[in-house]
Coordinates of C-alpha atoms in Angstrom, one line a residue:
X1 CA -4.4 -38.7 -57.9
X2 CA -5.7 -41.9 -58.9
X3 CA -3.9 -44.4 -61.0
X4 CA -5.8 -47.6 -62.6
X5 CA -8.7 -46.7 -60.6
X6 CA -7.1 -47.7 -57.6
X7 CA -6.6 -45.2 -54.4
X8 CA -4.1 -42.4 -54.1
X9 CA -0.4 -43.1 -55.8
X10 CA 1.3 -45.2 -57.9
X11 CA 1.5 -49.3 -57.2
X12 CA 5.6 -49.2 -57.6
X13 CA 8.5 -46.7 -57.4
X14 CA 9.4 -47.2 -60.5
X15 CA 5.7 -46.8 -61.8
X16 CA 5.6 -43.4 -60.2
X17 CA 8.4 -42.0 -62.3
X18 CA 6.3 -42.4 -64.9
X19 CA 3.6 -40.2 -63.6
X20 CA 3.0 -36.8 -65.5
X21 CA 5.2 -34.0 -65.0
X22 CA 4.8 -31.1 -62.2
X23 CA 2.8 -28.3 -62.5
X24 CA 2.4 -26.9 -59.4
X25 CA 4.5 -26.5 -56.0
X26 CA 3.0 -26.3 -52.7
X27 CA 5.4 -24.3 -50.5
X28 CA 5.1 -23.5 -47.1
X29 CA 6.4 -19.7 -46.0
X30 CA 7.3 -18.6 -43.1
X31 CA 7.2 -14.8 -41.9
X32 CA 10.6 -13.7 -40.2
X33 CA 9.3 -11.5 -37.7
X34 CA 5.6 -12.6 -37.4
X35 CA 5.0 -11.9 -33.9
X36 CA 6.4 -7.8 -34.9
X37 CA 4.4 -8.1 -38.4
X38 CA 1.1 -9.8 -37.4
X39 CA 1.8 -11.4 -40.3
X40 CA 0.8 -15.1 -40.7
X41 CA 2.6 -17.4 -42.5
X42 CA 1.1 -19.1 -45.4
X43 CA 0.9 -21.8 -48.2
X44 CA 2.3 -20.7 -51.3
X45 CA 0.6 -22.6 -54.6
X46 CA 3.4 -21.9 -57.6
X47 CA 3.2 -22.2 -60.9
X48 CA 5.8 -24.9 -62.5
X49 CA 4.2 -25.5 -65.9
X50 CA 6.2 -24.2 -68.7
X51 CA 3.8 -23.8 -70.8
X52 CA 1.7 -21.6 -68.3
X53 CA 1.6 -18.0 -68.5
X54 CA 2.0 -17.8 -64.9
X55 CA 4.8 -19.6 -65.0
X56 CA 7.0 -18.8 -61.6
X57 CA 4.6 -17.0 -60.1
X58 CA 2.4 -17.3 -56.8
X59 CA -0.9 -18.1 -58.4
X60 CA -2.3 -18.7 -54.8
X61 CA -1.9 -17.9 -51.0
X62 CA -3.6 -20.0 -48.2
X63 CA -2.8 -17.5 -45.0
X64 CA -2.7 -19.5 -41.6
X65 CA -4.7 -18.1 -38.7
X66 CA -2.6 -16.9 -36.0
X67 CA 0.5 -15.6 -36.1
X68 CA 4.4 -17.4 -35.1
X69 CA 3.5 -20.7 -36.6
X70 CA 6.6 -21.6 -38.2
X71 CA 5.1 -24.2 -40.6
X72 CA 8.2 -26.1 -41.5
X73 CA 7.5 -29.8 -42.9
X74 CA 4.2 -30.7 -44.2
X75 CA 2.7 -34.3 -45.3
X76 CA -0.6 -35.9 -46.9
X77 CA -3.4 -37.4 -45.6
X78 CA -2.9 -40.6 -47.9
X79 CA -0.2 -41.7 -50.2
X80 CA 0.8 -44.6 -52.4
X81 CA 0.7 -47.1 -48.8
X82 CA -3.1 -46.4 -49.4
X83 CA -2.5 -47.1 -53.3
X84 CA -4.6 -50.5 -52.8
X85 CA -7.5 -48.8 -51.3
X86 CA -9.9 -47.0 -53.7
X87 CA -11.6 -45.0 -50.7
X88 CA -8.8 -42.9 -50.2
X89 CA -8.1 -39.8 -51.9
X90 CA -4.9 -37.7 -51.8
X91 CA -6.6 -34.1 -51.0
X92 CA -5.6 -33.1 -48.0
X93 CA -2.2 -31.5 -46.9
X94 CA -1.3 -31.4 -43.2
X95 CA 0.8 -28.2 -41.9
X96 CA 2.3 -29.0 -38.4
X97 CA 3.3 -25.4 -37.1
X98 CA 7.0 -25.8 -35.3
X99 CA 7.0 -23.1 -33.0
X100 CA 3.1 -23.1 -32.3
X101 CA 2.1 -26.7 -31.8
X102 CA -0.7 -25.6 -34.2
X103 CA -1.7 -28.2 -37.1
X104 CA -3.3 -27.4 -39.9
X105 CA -5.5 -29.2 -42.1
X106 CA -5.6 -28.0 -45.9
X107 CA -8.6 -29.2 -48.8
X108 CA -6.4 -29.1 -52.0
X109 CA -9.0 -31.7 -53.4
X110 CA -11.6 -29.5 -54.3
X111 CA -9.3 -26.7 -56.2
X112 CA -5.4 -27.9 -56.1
X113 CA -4.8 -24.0 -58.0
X114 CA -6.5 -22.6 -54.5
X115 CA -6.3 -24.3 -51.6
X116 CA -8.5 -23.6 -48.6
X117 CA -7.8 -24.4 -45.2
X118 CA -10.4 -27.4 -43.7
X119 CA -9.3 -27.9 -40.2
X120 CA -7.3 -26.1 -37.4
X121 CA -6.2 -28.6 -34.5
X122 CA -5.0 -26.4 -31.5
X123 CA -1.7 -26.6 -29.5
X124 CA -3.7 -27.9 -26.3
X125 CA -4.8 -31.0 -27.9
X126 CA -1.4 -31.7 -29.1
X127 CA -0.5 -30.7 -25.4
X128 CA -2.9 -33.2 -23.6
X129 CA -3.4 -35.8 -26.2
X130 CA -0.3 -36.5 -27.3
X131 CA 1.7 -35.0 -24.4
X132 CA 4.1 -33.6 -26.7
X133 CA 5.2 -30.0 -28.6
X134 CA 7.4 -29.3 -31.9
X135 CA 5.2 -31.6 -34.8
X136 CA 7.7 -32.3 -37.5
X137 CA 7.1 -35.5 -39.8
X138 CA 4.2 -36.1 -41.8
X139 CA 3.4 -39.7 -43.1
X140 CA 0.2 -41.1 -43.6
X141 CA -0.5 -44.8 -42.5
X142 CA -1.6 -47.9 -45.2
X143 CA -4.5 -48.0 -41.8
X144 CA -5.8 -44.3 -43.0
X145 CA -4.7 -42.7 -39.9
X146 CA -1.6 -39.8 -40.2
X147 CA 1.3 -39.7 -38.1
X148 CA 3.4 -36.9 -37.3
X149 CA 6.8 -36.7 -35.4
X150 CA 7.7 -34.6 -32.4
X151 CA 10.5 -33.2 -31.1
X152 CA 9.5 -32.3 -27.4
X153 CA 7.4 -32.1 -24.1
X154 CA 4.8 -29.4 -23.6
X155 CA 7.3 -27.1 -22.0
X156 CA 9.7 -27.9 -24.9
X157 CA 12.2 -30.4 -23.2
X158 CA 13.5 -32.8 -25.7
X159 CA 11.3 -36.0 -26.3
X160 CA 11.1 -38.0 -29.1
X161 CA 7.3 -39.4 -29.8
X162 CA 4.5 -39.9 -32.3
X163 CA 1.0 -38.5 -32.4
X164 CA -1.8 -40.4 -34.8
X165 CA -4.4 -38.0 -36.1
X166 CA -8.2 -39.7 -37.5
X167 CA -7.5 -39.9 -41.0
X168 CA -11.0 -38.2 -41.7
X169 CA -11.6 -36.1 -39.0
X170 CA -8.6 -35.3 -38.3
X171 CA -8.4 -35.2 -34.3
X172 CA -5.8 -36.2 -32.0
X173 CA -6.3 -40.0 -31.5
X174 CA -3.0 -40.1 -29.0
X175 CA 0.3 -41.1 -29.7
X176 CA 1.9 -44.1 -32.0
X177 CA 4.0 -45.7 -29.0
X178 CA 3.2 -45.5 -25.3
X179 CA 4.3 -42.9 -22.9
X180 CA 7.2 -44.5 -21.4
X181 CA 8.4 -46.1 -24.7
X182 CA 9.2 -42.6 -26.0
X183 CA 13.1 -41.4 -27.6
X184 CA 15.5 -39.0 -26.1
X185 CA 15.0 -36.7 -28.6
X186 CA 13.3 -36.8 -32.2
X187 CA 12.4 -35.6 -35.3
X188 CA 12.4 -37.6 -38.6
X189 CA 11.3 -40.7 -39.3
X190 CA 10.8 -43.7 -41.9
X191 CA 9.3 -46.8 -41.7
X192 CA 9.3 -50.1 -43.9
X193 CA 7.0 -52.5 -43.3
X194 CA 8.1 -55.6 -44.9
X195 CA 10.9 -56.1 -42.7
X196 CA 8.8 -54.6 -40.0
X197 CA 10.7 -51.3 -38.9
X198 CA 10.7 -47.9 -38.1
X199 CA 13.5 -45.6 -38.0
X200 CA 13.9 -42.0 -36.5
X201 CA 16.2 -39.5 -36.2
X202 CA 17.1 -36.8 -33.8
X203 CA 17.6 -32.6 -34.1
X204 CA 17.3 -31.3 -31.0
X205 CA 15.8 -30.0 -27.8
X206 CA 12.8 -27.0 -29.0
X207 CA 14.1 -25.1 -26.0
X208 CA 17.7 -25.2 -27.6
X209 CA 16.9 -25.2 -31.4
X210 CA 14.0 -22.4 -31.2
X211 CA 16.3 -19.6 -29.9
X212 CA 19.2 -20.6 -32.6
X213 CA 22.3 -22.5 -32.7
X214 CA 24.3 -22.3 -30.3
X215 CA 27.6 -24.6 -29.3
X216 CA 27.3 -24.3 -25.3
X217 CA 23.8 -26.4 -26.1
X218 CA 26.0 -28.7 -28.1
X219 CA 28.2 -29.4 -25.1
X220 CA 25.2 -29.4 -22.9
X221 CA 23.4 -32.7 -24.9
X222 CA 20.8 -30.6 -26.1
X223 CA 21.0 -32.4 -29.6
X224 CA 21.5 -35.7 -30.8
X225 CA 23.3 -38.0 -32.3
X226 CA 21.8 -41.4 -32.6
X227 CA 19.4 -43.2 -34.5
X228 CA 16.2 -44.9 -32.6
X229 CA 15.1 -48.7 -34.3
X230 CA 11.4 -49.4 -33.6
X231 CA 9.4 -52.4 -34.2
X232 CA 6.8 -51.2 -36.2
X233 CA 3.7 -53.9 -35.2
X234 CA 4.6 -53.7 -31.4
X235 CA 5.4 -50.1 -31.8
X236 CA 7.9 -50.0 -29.5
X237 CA 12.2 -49.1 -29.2
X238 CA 14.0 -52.4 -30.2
X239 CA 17.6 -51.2 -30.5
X240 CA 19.4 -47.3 -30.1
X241 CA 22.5 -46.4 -32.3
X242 CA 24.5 -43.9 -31.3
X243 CA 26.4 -42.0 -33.9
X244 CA 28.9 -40.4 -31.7
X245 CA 31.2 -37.3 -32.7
X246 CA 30.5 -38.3 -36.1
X247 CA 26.9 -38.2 -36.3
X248 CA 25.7 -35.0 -34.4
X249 CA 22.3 -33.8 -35.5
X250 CA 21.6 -37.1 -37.5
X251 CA 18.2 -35.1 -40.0
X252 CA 16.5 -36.2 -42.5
X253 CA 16.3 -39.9 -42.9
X254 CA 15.2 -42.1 -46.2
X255 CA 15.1 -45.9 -46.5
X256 CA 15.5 -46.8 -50.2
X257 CA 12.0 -46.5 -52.1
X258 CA 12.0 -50.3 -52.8
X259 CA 9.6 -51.8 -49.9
X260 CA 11.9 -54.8 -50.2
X261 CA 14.9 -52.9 -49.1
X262 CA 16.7 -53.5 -45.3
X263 CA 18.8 -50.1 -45.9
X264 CA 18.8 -46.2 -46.2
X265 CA 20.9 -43.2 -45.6
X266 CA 20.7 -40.1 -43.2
X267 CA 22.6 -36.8 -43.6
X268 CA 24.1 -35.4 -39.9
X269 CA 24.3 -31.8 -39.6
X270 CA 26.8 -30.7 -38.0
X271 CA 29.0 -33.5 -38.6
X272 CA 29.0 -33.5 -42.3
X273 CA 28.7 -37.0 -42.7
X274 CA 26.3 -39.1 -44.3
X275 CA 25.6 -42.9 -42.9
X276 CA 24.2 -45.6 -44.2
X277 CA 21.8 -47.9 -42.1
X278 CA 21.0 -51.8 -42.8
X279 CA 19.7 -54.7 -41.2
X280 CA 22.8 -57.5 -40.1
X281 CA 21.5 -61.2 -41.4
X282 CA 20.9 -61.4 -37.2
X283 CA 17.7 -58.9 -37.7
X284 CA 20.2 -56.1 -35.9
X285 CA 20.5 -53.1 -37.8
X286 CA 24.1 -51.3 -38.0
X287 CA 25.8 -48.1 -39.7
X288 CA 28.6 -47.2 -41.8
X289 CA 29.9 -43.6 -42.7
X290 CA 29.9 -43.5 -46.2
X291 CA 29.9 -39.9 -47.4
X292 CA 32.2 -37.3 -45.9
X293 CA 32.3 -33.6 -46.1
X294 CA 35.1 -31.9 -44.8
X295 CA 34.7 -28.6 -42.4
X296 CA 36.9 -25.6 -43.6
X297 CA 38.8 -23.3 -41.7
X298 CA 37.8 -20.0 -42.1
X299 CA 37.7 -16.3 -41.1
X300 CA 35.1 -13.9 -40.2
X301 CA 32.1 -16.2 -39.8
X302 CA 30.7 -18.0 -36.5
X303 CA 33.2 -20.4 -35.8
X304 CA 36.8 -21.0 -37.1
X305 CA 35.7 -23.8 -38.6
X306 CA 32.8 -24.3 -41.0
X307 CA 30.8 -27.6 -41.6
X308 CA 28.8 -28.3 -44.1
X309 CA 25.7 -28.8 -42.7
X310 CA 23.7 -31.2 -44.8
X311 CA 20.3 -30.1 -43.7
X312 CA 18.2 -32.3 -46.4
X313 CA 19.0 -35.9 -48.7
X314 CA 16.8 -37.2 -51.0
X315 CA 16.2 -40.2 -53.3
X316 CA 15.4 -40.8 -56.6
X317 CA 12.5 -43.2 -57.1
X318 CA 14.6 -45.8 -58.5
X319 CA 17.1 -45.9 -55.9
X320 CA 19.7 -44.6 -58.0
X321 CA 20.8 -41.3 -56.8
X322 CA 21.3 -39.5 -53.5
X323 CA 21.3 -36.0 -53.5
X324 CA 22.0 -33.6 -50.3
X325 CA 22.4 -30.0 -49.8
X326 CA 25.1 -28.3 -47.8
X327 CA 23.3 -25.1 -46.5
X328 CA 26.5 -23.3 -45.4
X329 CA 29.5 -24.2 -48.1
X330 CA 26.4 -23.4 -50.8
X331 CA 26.8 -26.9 -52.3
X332 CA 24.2 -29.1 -53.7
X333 CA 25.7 -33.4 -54.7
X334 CA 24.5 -36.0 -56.5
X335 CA 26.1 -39.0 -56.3
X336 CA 25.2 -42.7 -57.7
X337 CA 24.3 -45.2 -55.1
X338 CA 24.0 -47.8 -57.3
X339 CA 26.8 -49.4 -54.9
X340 CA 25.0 -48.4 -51.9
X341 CA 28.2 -49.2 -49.9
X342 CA 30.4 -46.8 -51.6
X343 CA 28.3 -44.1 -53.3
X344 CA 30.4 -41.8 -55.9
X345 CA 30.3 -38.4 -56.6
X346 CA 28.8 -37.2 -59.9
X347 CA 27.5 -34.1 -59.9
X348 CA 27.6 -31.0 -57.9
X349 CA 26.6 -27.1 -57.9
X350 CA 27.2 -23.8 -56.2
X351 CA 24.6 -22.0 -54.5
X352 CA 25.3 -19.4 -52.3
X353 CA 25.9 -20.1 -49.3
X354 CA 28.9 -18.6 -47.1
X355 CA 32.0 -19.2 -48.7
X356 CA 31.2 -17.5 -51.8
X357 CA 34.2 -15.6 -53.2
X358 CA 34.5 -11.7 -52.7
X359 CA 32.3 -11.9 -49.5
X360 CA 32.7 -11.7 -45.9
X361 CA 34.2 -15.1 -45.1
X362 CA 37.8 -15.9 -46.0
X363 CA 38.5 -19.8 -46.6
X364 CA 42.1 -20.2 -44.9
X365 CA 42.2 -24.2 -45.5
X366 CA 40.0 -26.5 -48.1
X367 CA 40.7 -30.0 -47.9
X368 CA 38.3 -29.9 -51.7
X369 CA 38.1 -26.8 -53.1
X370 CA 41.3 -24.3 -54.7
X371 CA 39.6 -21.1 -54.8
X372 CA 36.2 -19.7 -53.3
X373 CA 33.5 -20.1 -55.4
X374 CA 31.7 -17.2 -57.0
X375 CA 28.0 -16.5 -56.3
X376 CA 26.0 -17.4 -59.1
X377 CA 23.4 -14.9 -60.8
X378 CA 20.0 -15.6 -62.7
X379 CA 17.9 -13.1 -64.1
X380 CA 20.4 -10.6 -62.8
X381 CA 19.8 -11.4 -59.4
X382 CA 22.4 -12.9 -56.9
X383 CA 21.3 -16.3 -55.5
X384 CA 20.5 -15.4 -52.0
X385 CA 21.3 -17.6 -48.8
X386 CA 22.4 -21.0 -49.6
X387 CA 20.5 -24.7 -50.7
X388 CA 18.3 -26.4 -48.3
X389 CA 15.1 -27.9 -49.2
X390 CA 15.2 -30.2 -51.9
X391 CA 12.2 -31.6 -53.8
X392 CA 13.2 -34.0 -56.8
X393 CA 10.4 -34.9 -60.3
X394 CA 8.7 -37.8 -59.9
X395 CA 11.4 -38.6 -63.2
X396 CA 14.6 -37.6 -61.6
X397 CA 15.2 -34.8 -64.1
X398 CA 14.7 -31.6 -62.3
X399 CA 15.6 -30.5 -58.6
X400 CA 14.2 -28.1 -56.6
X401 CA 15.8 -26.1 -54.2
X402 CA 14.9 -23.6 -51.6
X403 CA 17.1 -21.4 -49.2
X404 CA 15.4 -21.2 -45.8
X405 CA 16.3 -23.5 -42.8
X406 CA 14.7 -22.4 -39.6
X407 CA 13.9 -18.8 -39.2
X408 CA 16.1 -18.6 -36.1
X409 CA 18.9 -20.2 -37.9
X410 CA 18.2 -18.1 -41.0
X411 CA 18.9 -15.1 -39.0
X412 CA 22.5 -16.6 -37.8
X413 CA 23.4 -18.0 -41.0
X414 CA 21.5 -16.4 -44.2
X415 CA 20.4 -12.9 -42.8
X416 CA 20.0 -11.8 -46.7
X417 CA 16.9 -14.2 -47.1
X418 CA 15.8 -12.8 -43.8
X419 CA 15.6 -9.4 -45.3
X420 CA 15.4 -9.7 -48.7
X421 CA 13.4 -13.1 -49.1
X422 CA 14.4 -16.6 -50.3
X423 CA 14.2 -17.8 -53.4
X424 CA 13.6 -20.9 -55.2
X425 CA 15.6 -22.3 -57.5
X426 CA 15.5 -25.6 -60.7
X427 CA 18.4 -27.8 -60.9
X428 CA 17.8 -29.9 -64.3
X429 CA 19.5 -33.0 -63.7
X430 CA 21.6 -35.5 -65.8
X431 CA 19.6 -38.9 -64.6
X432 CA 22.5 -40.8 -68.0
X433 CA 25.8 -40.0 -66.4
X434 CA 25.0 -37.4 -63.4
X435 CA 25.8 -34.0 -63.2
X436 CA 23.4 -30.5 -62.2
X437 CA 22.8 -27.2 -64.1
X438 CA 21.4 -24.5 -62.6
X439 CA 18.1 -23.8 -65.3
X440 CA 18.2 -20.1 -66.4
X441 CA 14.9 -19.6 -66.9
X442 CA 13.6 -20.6 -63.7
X443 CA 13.3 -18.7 -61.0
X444 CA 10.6 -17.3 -58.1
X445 CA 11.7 -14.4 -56.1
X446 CA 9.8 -14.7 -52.8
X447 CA 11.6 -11.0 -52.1
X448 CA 9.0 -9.6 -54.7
X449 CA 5.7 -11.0 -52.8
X450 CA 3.4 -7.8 -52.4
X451 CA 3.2 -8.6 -48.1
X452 CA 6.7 -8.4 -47.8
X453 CA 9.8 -11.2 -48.4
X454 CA 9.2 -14.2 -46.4
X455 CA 10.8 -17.2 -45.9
X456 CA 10.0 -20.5 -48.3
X457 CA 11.0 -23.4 -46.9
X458 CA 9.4 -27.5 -48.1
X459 CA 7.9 -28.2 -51.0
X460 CA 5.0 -30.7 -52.1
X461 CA 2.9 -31.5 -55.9
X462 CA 0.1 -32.2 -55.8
X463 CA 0.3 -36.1 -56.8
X464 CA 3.1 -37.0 -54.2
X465 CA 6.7 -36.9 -54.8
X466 CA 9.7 -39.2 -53.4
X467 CA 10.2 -37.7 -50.0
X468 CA 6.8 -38.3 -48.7
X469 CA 5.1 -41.6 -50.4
X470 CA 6.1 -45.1 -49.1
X471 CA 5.1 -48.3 -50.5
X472 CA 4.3 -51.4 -48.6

């Protein structure tokens, strides 16, 4: 999309919130039992407009090529760090495939109402280019290259490193830092330029992850807990923060949208906590915990005690509001970070998830809530599984959720989306005072597709949106 007749983007944050509303998602799905199926996952173009008469629907499916992909996290080939360049063009997504090491490479330039798929880059050159497995994180570079985060080694040992693909050919070029300059373990990542930085985060091992959670490969150090500083011009590790107890499985990770800011927050797992990173006036960066979620004690579920599990956080474009999902207490917060020290709670909604009252699990001790919360219905329906992937308008006001994690987590945690499909979801937002309300009107069934329910799990529009563009 270009603004001013400039390249892909918007020149500021704030001048991005004023970009047109949403009309179409692209969502990624995920077949449960692909291998079983020979059913391939695919890219799901939905229909957002209100005005449409295909409003909520699928109006479009891109099918991958082979089967057990597990696209999870997708990115673009340019975004607004290419704004200053009118040669670039926003019309290509890239679909890293989890479990497969397969990348794809999708033209939603020439028809964004039907994609078509432009390039498949094989597991063996991720293998012996980048001498790496599990591709995660899209961002594409202000230089027009893309790079993508992984996770592992071919044989799926934990290793945190960076392949760079041609931004117009789209081939492995190698990796971002050298071989031996790599992290224990990986998988999101941020980077501001202006103060010269990158920052990544760290899931797992794909040997542990893949086969599902499981605590003996908690105790084991199969996942992380620390945070991995990187000079971004020498691309190399400059400092390691460990986390500890209170930071395992340290996720998704967002600096504020301002290209002038030293600071950010990421959301760990398993902990339930939510720190906040920032650079110390002697160019160190340091943490606080600033956001808490307390586990509950509970009865017929996995363990006796249930965390929260903040699986995704996001930022509105003006720096105002975080907002992060709890995938098992069903919970989705907003609070206002206009004091980014001390962020406050103003809004919040039930989901799903597994606490919800008249269920399975019993909640023996709740250091927040007095009674169970009740499973919400729209158009009749129960909300299956609980909030995970959030995507947030370009203008703050309306919040979309979906319910799948991992497919192999889905299993353990949701089974009902598993069977019965996930769903998505519109939160419409209170951007005055704060507060969420679950819209009605909105909903899009993935347990109604003709091939069978599948699993929908990130979200992107066409013209960018606040998890994926960063300005320089």
């Amino acid at each position: 999309m270009a603004n001013c007749g400039k390249g892909p983007g918007y020149k500021s944050p704030l001048a991005a919130m004023e970009g047109p509303r949403e009309k179409i998602l692209y969502v990624v799905c995920i077949q449960p039992d692909s291998f079983r199926s020979g059913k391939t996952d695919y890219l799901a173009t939905v229909d957002v407009d209100p005005d449409s008469s295909t409003y909520c629907k699928v109006i479009s499916k891109l099918h991958m090529t082979h089967v057990g992909d597990e696209l999870h996290h997708t990115g673009w080939n340019a975004c607004s760090s290419c704004h200053y360049d009118p040669t670039k063009s926003r019309d290509r997504l890239i679909l890293p495939g989890l479990n497969s090491d397969r990348i794809y490479v999708v033209d939603v330039g020439t028809d964004p109402k039907d994609p078509e798929l432009f390039k498949v880059i094989e597991p063996m050159e991720v293998h012996t280019k980048g001498r790496t497995c599990a591709p995660h994180t899209v961002h594409c570079l202000a230089s027009g290259e893309v790079m993508i985060s992984c996770m592992g080694d071919p044989e799926g040992n934990a290793k945190g490193s960076f392949i760079l693909l041609h931004g117009e050919e789209f081939f492995v070029k190698g990796t971002w830092q050298q071989e031996e300059n790599c992290a224990e373990f990986g998988y999101d990542y941020w980077y501001q330029p202006r103060h010269n930085v990158m920052i990544s985060s760290a899931w797992g091992a794909p040997n542990a992850f893949k086969k599902g959670f499981h605590l003996e490969d908690v105790a084991r150090g199969d996942y992380g807990t620390c945070l991995t500083v990187w000079d971004w011009k020498e691309r190399k590790q400059i400092q390691k923060i460990d986390l500890g107890t209170e930071g395992m499985m340290p996720l998704e990770i967002r600096f504020l949208h301002n290209p002038d800011a030293s600071e950010g927050f990421v959301g760990c797992a398993l902990s339930g906590n939510v720190f906040r990173f920032f650079k110390n006036e002697d160019e160190l960066w340091n943490v606080e915990k600033v956001i808490h979620v307390p586990s509950k004690t509970v009865e017929n579920w996995l363990l006796p005690s249930m965390p929260g599990l903040i699986t995704d956080i996001l930022l509105s474009l003006d720096d105002r509001f975080l907002y992060f999902s709890n995938w098992t207490h069903g919970d989705i917060r907003q609070y206002d970070i206009t004091c980014t020290e001390n962020p406050k709670l103003v809004g919040q909604i039930f989901l799903g998830g597994s606490i919800s009252k008249n269920e399975k699990v019993v909640v023996t001790d709740d250091q927040e809530l007095k009674e169970q919360p009740l499973r919400p219905r729209i158009k009749g329906k129960p909300v299956r599984g609980g909030p995970q992937m959030l995507q947030l308008s370009l203008d703050g006001k309306r919040l979309y959720v979906t319910s799948s994690l991992f497919s192999a987590w889905d299993k353990q945690f949701h089974p009902d989306i598993v069977k019965n499909g996930s769903m998505i979801l519109q939160i419409d937002v209170d951007t005055e005072k704060g507060g969420l309300t679950l819209n009605p009107d909105f909903l899009v069934d993935f347990g109604e597709e003709p091939d069978g329910p599948v699993l929908a799990h990130e979200m992107r529009y066409p013209g960018g949106d606040c998890s994926s563009d960063i300005w320089i």
